[in-house]
Every structure is written in structure tokens, then in C-alpha cells.
Short mmCIF file of C-alpha atoms in Angstrom, two decimals:
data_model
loop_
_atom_site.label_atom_id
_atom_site.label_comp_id
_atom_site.label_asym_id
_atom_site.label_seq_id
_atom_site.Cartn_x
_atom_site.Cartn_y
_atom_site.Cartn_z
CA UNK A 145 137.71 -48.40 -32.41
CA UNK A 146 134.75 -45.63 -32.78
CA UNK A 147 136.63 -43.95 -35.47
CA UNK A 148 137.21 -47.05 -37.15
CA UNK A 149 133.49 -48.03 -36.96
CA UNK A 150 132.81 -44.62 -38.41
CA UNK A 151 135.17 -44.66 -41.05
CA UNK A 152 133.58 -48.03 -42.05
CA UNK A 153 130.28 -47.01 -41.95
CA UNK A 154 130.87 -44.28 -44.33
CA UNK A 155 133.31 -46.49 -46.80
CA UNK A 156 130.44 -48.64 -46.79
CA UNK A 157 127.45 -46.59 -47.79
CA UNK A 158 129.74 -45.07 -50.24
CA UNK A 159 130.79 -48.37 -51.95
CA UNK A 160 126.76 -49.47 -51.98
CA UNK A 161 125.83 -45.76 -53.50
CA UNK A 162 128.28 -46.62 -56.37
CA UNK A 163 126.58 -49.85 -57.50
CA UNK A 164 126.34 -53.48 -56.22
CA UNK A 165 128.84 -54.71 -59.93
CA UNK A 166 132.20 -54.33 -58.57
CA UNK A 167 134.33 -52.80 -61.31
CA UNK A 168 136.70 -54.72 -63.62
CA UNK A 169 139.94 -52.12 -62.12
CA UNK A 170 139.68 -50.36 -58.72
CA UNK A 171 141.13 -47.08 -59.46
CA UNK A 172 139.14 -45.11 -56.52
CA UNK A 173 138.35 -45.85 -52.98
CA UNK A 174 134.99 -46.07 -53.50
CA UNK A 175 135.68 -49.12 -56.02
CA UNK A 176 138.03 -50.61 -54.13
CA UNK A 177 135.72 -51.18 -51.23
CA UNK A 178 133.25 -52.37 -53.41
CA UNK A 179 135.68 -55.20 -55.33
CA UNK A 180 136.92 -56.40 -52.24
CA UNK A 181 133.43 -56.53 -50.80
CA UNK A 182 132.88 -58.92 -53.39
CA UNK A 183 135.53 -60.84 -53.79
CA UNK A 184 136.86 -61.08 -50.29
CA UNK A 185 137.72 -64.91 -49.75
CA UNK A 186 137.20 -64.03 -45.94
CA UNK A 187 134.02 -62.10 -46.16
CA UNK A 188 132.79 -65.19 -49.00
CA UNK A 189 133.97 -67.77 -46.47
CA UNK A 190 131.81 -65.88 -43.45
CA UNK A 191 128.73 -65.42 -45.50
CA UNK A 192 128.37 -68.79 -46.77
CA UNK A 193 128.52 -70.07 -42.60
CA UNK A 194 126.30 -67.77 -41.79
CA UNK A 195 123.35 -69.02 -44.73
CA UNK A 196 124.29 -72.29 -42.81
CA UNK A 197 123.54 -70.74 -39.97
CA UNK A 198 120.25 -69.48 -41.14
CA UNK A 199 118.88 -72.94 -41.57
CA UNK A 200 119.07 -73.71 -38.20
CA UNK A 201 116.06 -71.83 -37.25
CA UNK A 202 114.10 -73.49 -39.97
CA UNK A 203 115.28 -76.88 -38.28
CA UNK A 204 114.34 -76.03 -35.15
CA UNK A 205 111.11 -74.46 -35.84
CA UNK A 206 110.32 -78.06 -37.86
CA UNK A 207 109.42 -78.97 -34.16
CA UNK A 208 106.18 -77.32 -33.82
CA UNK A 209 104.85 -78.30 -37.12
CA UNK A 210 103.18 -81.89 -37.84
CA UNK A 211 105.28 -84.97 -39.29
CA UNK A 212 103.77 -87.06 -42.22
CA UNK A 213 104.40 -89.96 -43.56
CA UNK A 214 103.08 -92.34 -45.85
CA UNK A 215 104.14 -96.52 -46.58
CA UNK A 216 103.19 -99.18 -48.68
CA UNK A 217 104.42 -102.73 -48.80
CA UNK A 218 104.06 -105.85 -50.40
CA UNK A 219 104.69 -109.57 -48.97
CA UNK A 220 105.12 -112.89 -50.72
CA UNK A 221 105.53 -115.95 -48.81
CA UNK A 222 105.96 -119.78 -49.85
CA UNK A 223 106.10 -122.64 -47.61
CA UNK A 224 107.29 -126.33 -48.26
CA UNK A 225 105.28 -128.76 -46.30
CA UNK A 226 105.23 -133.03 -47.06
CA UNK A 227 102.09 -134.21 -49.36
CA UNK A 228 99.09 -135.09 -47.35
CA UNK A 229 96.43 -137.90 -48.80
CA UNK A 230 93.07 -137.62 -48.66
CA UNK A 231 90.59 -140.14 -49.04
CA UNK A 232 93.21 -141.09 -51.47
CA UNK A 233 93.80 -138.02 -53.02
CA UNK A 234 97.38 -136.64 -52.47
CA UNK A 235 96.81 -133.20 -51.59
CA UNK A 236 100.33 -130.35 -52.01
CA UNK A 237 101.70 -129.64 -48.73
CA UNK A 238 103.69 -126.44 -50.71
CA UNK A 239 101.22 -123.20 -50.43
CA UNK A 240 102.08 -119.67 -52.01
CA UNK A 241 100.54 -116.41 -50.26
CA UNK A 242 101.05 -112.51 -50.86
CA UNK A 243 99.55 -109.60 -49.83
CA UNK A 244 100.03 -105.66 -49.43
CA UNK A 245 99.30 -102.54 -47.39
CA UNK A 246 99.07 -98.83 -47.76
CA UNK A 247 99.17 -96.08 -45.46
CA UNK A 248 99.36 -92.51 -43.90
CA UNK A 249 100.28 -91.31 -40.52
CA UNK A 250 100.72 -88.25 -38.91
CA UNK A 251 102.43 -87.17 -35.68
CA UNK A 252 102.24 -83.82 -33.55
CA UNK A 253 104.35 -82.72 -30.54
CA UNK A 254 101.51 -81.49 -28.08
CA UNK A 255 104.08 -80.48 -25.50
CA UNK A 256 107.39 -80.66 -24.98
CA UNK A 257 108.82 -79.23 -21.78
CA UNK A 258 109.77 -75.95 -23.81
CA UNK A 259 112.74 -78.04 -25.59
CA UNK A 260 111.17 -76.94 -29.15
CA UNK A 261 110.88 -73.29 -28.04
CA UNK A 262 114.20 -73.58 -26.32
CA UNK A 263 116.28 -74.79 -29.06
CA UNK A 264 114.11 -71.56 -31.38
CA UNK A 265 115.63 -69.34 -28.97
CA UNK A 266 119.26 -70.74 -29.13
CA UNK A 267 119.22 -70.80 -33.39
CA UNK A 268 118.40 -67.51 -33.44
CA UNK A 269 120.69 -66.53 -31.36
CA UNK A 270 123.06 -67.80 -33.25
CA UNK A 271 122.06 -66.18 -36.09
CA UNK A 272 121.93 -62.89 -35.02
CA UNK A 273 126.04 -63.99 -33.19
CA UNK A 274 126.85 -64.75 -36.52
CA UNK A 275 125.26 -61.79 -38.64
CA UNK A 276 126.99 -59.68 -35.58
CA UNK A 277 130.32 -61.48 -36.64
CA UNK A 278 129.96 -60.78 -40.21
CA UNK A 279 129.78 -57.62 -39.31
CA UNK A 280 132.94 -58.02 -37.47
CA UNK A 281 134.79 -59.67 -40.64
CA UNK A 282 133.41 -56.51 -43.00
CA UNK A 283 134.97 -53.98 -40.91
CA UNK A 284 138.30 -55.82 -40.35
CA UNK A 285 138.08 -56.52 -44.28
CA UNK A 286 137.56 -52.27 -45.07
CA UNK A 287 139.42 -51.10 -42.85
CA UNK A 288 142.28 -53.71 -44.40
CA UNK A 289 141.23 -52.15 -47.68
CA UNK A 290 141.21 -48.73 -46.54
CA UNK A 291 144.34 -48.77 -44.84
CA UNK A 292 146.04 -50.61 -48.53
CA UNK A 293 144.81 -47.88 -50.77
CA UNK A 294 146.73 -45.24 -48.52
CA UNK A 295 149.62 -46.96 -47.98
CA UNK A 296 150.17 -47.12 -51.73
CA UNK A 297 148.66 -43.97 -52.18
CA UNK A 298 151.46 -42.70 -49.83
CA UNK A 299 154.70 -44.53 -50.87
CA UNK A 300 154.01 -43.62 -54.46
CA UNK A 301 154.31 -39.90 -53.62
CA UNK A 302 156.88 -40.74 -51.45
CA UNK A 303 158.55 -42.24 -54.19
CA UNK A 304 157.49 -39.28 -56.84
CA UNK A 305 159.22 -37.05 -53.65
CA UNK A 306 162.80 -39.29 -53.90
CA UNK A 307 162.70 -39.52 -57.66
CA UNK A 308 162.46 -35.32 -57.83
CA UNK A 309 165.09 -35.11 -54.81
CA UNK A 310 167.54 -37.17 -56.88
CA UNK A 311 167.07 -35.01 -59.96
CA UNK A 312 167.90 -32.18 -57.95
CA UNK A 313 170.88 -33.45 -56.50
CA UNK A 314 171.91 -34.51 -59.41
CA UNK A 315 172.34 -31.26 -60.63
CA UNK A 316 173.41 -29.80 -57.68
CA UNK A 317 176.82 -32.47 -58.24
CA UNK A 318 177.09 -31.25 -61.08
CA UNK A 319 176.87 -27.82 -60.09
CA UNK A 320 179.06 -28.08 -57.52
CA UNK A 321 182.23 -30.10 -59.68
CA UNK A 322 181.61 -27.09 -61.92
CA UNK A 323 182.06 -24.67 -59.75
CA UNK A 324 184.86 -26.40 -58.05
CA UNK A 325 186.98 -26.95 -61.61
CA UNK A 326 186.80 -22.92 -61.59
CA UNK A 327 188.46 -23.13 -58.34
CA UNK A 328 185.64 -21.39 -56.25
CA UNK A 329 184.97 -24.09 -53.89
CA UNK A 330 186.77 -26.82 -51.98
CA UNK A 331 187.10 -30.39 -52.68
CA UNK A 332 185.49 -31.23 -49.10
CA UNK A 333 181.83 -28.85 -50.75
CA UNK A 334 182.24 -31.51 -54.32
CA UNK A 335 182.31 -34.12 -51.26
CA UNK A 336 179.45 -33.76 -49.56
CA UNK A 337 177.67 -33.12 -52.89
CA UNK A 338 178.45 -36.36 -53.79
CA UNK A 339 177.44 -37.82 -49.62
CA UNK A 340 174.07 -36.26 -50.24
CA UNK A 341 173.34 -37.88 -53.90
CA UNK A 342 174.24 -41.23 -52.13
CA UNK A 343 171.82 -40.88 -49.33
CA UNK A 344 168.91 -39.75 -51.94
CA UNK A 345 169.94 -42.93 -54.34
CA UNK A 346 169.70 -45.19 -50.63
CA UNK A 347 166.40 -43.36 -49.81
CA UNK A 348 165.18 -44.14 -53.48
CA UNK A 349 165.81 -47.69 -53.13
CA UNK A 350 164.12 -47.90 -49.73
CA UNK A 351 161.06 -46.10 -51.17
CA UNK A 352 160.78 -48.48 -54.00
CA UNK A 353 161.05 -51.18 -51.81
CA UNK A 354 158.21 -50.10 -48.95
CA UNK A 355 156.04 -48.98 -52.64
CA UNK A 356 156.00 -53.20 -53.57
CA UNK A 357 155.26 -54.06 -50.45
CA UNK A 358 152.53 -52.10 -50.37
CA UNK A 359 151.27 -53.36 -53.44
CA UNK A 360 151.39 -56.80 -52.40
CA UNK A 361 149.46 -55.90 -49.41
CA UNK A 362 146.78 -54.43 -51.74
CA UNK A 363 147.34 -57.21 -54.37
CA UNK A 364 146.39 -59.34 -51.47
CA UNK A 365 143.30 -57.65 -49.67
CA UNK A 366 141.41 -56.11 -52.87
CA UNK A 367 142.57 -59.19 -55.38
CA UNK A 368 144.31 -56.69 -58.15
CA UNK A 369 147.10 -54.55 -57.98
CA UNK A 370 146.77 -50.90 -57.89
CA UNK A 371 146.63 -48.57 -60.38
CA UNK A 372 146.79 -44.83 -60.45
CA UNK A 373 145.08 -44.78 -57.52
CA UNK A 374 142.97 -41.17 -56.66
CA UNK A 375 143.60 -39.70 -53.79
CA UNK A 376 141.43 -40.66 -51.00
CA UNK A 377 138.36 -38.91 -49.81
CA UNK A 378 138.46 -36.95 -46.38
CA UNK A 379 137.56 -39.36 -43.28
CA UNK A 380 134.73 -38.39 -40.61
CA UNK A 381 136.47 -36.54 -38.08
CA UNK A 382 136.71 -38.39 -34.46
CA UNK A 383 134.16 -36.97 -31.67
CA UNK A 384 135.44 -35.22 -28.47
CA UNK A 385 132.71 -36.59 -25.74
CA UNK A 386 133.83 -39.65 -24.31
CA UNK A 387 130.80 -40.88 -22.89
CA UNK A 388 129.34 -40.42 -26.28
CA UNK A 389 131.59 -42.15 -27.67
CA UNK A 390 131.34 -45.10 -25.80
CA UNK A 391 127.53 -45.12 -25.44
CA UNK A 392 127.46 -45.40 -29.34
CA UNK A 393 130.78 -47.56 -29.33
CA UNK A 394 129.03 -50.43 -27.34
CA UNK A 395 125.27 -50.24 -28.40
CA UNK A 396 127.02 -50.77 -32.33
CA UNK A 397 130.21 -52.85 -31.69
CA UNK A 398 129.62 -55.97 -33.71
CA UNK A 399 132.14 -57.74 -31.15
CA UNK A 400 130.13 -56.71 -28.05
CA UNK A 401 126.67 -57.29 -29.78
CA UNK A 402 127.70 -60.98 -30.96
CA UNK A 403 129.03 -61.43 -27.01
CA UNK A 404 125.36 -60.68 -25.77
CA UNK A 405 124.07 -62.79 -28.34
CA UNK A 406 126.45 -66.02 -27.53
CA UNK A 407 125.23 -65.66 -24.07
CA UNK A 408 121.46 -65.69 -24.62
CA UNK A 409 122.30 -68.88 -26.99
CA UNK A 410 124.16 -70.40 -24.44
CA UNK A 411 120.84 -69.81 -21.74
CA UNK A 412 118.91 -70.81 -24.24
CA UNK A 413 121.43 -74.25 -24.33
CA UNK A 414 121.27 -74.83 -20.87
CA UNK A 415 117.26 -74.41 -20.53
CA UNK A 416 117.07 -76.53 -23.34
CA UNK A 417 119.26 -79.31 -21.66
CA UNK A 418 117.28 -79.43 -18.21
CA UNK A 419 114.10 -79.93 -20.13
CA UNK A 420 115.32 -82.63 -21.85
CA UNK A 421 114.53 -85.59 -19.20
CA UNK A 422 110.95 -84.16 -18.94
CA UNK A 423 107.56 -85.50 -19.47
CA UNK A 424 106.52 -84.84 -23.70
CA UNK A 425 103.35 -85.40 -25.02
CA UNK A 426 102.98 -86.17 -28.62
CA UNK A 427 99.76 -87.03 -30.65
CA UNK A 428 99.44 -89.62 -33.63
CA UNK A 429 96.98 -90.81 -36.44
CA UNK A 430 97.30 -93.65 -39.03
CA UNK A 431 95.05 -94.74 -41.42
CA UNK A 432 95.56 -97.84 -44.35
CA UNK A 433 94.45 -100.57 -46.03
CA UNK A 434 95.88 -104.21 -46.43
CA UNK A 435 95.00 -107.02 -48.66
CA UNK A 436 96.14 -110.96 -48.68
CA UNK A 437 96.04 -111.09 -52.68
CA UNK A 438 98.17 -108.71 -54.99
CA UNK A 439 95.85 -110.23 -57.52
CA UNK A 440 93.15 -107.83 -56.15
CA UNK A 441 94.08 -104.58 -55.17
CA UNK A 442 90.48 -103.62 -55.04
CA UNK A 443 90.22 -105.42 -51.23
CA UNK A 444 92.93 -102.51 -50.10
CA UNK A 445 89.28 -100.60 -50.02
CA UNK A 446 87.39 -103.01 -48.20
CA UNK A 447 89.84 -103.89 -45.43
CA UNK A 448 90.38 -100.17 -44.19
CA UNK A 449 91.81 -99.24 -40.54
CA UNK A 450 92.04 -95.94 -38.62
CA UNK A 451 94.14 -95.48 -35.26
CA UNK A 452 94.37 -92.52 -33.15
CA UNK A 453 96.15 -91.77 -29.92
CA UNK A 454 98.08 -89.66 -27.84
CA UNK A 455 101.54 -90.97 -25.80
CA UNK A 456 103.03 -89.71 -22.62
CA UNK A 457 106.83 -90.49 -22.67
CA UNK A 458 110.17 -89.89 -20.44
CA UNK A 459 113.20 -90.14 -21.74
CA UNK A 460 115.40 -91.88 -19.30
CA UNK A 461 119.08 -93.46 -19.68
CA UNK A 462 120.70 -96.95 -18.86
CA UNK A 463 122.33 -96.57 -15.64
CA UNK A 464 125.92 -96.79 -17.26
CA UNK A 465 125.34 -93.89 -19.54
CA UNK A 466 123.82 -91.95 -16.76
CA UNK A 467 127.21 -89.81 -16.22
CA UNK A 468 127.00 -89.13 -19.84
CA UNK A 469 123.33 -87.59 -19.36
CA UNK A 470 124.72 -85.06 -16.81
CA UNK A 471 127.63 -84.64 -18.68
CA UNK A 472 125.35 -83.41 -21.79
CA UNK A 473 123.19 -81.70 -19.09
CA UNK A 474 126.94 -79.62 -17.56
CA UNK A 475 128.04 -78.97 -20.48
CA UNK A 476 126.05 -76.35 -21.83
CA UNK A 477 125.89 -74.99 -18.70
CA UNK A 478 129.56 -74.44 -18.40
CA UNK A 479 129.52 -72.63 -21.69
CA UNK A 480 127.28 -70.00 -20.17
CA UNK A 481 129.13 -69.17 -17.49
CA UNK A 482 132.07 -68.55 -19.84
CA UNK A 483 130.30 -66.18 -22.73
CA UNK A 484 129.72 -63.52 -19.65
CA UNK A 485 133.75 -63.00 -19.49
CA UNK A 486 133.93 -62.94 -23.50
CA UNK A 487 131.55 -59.81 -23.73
CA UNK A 488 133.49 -57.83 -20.65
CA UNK A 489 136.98 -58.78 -22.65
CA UNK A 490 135.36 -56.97 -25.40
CA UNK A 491 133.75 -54.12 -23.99
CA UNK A 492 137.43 -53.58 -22.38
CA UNK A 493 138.90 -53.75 -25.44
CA UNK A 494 136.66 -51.61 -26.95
CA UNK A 495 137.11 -49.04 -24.07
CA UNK A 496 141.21 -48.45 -24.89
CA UNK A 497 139.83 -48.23 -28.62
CA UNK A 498 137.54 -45.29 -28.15
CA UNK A 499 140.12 -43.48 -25.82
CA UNK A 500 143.34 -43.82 -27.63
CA UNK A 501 142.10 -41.61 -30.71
CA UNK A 502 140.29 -39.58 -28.46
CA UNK A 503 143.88 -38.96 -26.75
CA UNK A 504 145.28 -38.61 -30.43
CA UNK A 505 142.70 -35.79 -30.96
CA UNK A 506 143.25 -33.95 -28.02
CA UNK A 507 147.28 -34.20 -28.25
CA UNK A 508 147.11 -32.45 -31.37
#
């Protein structure tokens, strides 16, 4: 696992050094990192969750800033009523009346039982989970990329290796039916002449065969097929201190880092859920105008109000969803207790992956 992350690391800075443009034909390692660091539909798919992601902590820190708002409105009425007579005038019982209003208010949270500061915590969090699983995704991606380019690299010598085999034993058969017309050899030599042409014609074949499949592999991690692919720089070579090793192994891990991170989101979750039946204390401020005749807007002036006030409030829950509310309250609180087990399944894994190279090394 180090070696990988160090391998990475260094395919990385290379592919940035040689220019953000990917190039129009990979034909290097350095350019094939860079093309599939690009065009990666995995590595596209993770960074477009993880600007989702990003917005989160702009929606949660929209809870310590002020709401406004602002209304207007307008009202017609008409109302059929019987004639009334008047000292014998016949007076309409039918009367027509419209009117309008304007206005602004504004609200503040003045305290919320750490809820708004809570649910901060938890987005960003989840960001940095997220930017820790990108991460993740890029290495898996390189090292996928990485471990194409020499596979091709590798079955096309391999292949160069057959092709030159078969030439020679080619000749060799026809060498050795020479030399066996003169009568200097047996028939059983011309035999295994011809035994050992077969085996380099079946060997052929098989490299061929492994040479597309590795091309489809790269076809299908880099998004072009190869080339004549260079030959690949020399990797970092793997350290020989253990403890080293794993000290740098789990303070860089992307898997173990986006662990730690789940688990403070998922406090931050649970904190957030227990303050969620407590006492908030918001402030509020309207001011508008209203008239009773559209016909003169100038009265929206002259009939002016202004309210202020503060309000204390509890949320509280019918008594038939109540088992809901502690459900929503459990929940998140169940979730934490798991994301400690995800991290030590990771730094476990990440343990066998710093010691089998180190065995590797120290075998050789």
C-alpha cells in the first residue's frame, strides 16, 4: 500500500509538471497519467459529488446569517347586498372595495442549542470524507493506469521476443532438414526441430492474445489505445523501516483519513440530533404599508407599521410520531458507533499493505 501511495505521488507530480492539457495521443507515462486524469469517467463522476458536497457547508452556514424577505399584495372585494330605500331614495346594496400592502421583514436565529454549529461541523466533515475519497479514486485510477502502460509495455516485447524466437527456429528447421538430406543427422533431430517450431508458433499465439487484452485494459482505463508506448520511468524504491512505513502509511492513507473524518461527521450528527428538541431563540422585524384604495398608492406612505420581537420556541411532536422523534434521534447515533470499526478495517488493511512489499524487499 506505501509503495503504491509513493508510486502515485510521484506519477502525479510528474503528470501536473507536464501541463494541465492532456495530450491528443498518450505515447509516455507521463501523458498517460495526465489523459486519464482528465478523462477518467470515475474520477469525473467523484469530482462532480464532491462540488455537491461542497455546497453543503454553504447551506449550513446560511444558519447564522439573517433571512429577508419582502411581500406585496393587492385585494379586491365585491359584495351583493338587496337595495335599501331611503327617505325614498333607493340606495345600492352592491359595494366594491380594494386595497394593497407592502412590506419587509427580517429574521435572525439568536440561539439555537448549537444545531447551526453542529450541522457546520458535520458538512465539513463531509467534505474533507469526500476530498479524502477522491483521493482514494485518483490513486486506484493511476495505479490502474500505471499498471496498463506496463502490461502492454511488457507483452509487446514479449511478443517482439516470440516473433524473433520463431525466426530463429525457423531456420534452425531448415537447418536441420538440410543437414539431415546429407545424411548427417537422424530423422528423430528433423523431429524435434519441427516439436520446437510448434511450441514457438503456440507461444506466439498466446502472446498475441495476452498483447489485446492488454490493450483493451488500457483502451479502457486511459480512453485510447496504446501506441508505441516508451518505456516506463524507474519507480521510487520501497523503504526498509517498518514503523516508518506505517507512521507515514496511516497519517497519508486517504482510506484511513476519510474513516476519521466519517466519524467526526457522524458526532457531529448525533450532537446535532439531541439538540434538536431544545429551547431556540430567534429575533424578527417587519415593517409595511397598506392602503384601502389602489386608486391612491400615495396612502401606502401614510398608513406605515413597524413590529419587532423576539420568540422563544420548542419543538415538540404529536404523541403518535413520538417513536419517530427518537427514531431520528437513534439513528445517527447508531451510525457513530459503526464509523469507529470502518477506520480499524482500514488501518488493518493498510497494515498487510505496508508489510507484504516490505517482505518482497527483503526476500530478494
Amino acid at each position: 500500500m506505501l509503495k503504491r501511495s509513493r508510486v502515485l505521488a510521484s506519477a502525479a507530480v510528474v503528470a501536473l509538471v507536464s501541463g494541465l492539457s492532456a495530450p491528443a495521443w498518450a505515447e509516455t507515462l507521463q501523458e498517460a497519467i495526465a489523459l486519464a486524469y482528465r478523462t477518467n469517467p470515475n474520477l469525473l463522476a467523484q469530482r462532480a459529488n464532491q462540488r455537491a458536497l461542497d455546497e453543503t457547508v454553504v447551506q449550513a452556514r446560511s444558519g447564522l446569517r439573517p433571512t429577508l424577505s419582502a411581500s406585496a399584495g393587492a385585494n379586491y372585494t365585491r359584495t351583493w347586498a338587496p337595495d335599501t330605500t331611503i327617505n325614498g331614495v333607493t340606495v345600492s346594496g352592491d359595494t366594491d372595495t380594494n386595497g394593497g400592502n407592502v412590506g419587509v421583514s427580517v429574521s435572525q436565529n439568536l440561539w439555537t442549542a448549537g444545531r447551526t454549529s453542529r450541522a457546520i461541523d458535520q458538512a465539513l466533515a463531509n467534505v474533507l470524507a469526500g476530498r479524502e475519497n477522491l483521493r482514494d479514486i485518483e490513486q486506484t485510477v493511476l495505479l490502474s493506469v500505471i499498471q496498463a502502460y506496463v502490461n502492454v509495455s511488457r507483452d509487446m516485447e514479449i511478443l517482439r521476443i516470440r516473433q524473433e524466437n520463431l525466426t530463429v527456429l525457423q531456420r534452425q528447421l531448415q537447418e536441420t532438414s538440410a543437414r539431415f538430406e546429407v545424411g548427417e543427422i537422424t530423422r528423430t533431430d528433423v523431429a524435434q526441430a519441427e516439436a520446437s517450431l510448434a511450441q514457438s508458433e503456440a507461444d506466439l499465439a498466446n502472446a498475441q492474445a495476452q498483447l489485446s487484452s492488454s490493450r483493451a485494459a488500457y483502451a479502457a482505463v486511459i480512453g485510447q489505445s496504446p501506441t508505441d508506448l516508451e518505456a516506463a520511468p524507474a519507480l521510487p524504491a520501497v523503504p526498509t523501516d517498518f514503523d516508518a512505513a506505517m507512521e507515514t502509511a496511516l497519517g497519508r492513507n486517504p482510506g484511513v483519513l476519510a474513516a476519521i473524518y466519517t466519524q467526526q461527521g457522524a458526532e457531529a450528527a448525533v450532537a446535532a440530533a439531541r439538540s434538536e428538541y431544545l429551547p431556540s431563540v430567534r429575533a424578527t422585524a417587519s415593517y409595511g404599508g397598506s392602503t384601502n384604495d389602489l386608486g391612491d398608492l400615495g396612502e401606502l406612505t401614510d398608513r406605515r407599521s413597524f413590529q419587532a420581537g423576539a420568540t422563544l420556541s420548542v419543538r415538540s411532536e404529536p404523541v403518535a410520531r413520538r417513536p419517530g422523534a427518537g427514531a431520528r434521534q437513534r439513528r445517527p447515533d447508531r451510525r457513530r458507533r459503526s464509523s469507529p470499526y470502518g477506520s480499524a478495517g482500514r488501518q488493518h488493511g493498510l497494515c498487510s499493505g505496508v508489510v507484504d512489499p516490505l517482505g518482497r524487499r527483503g526476500g530478494q
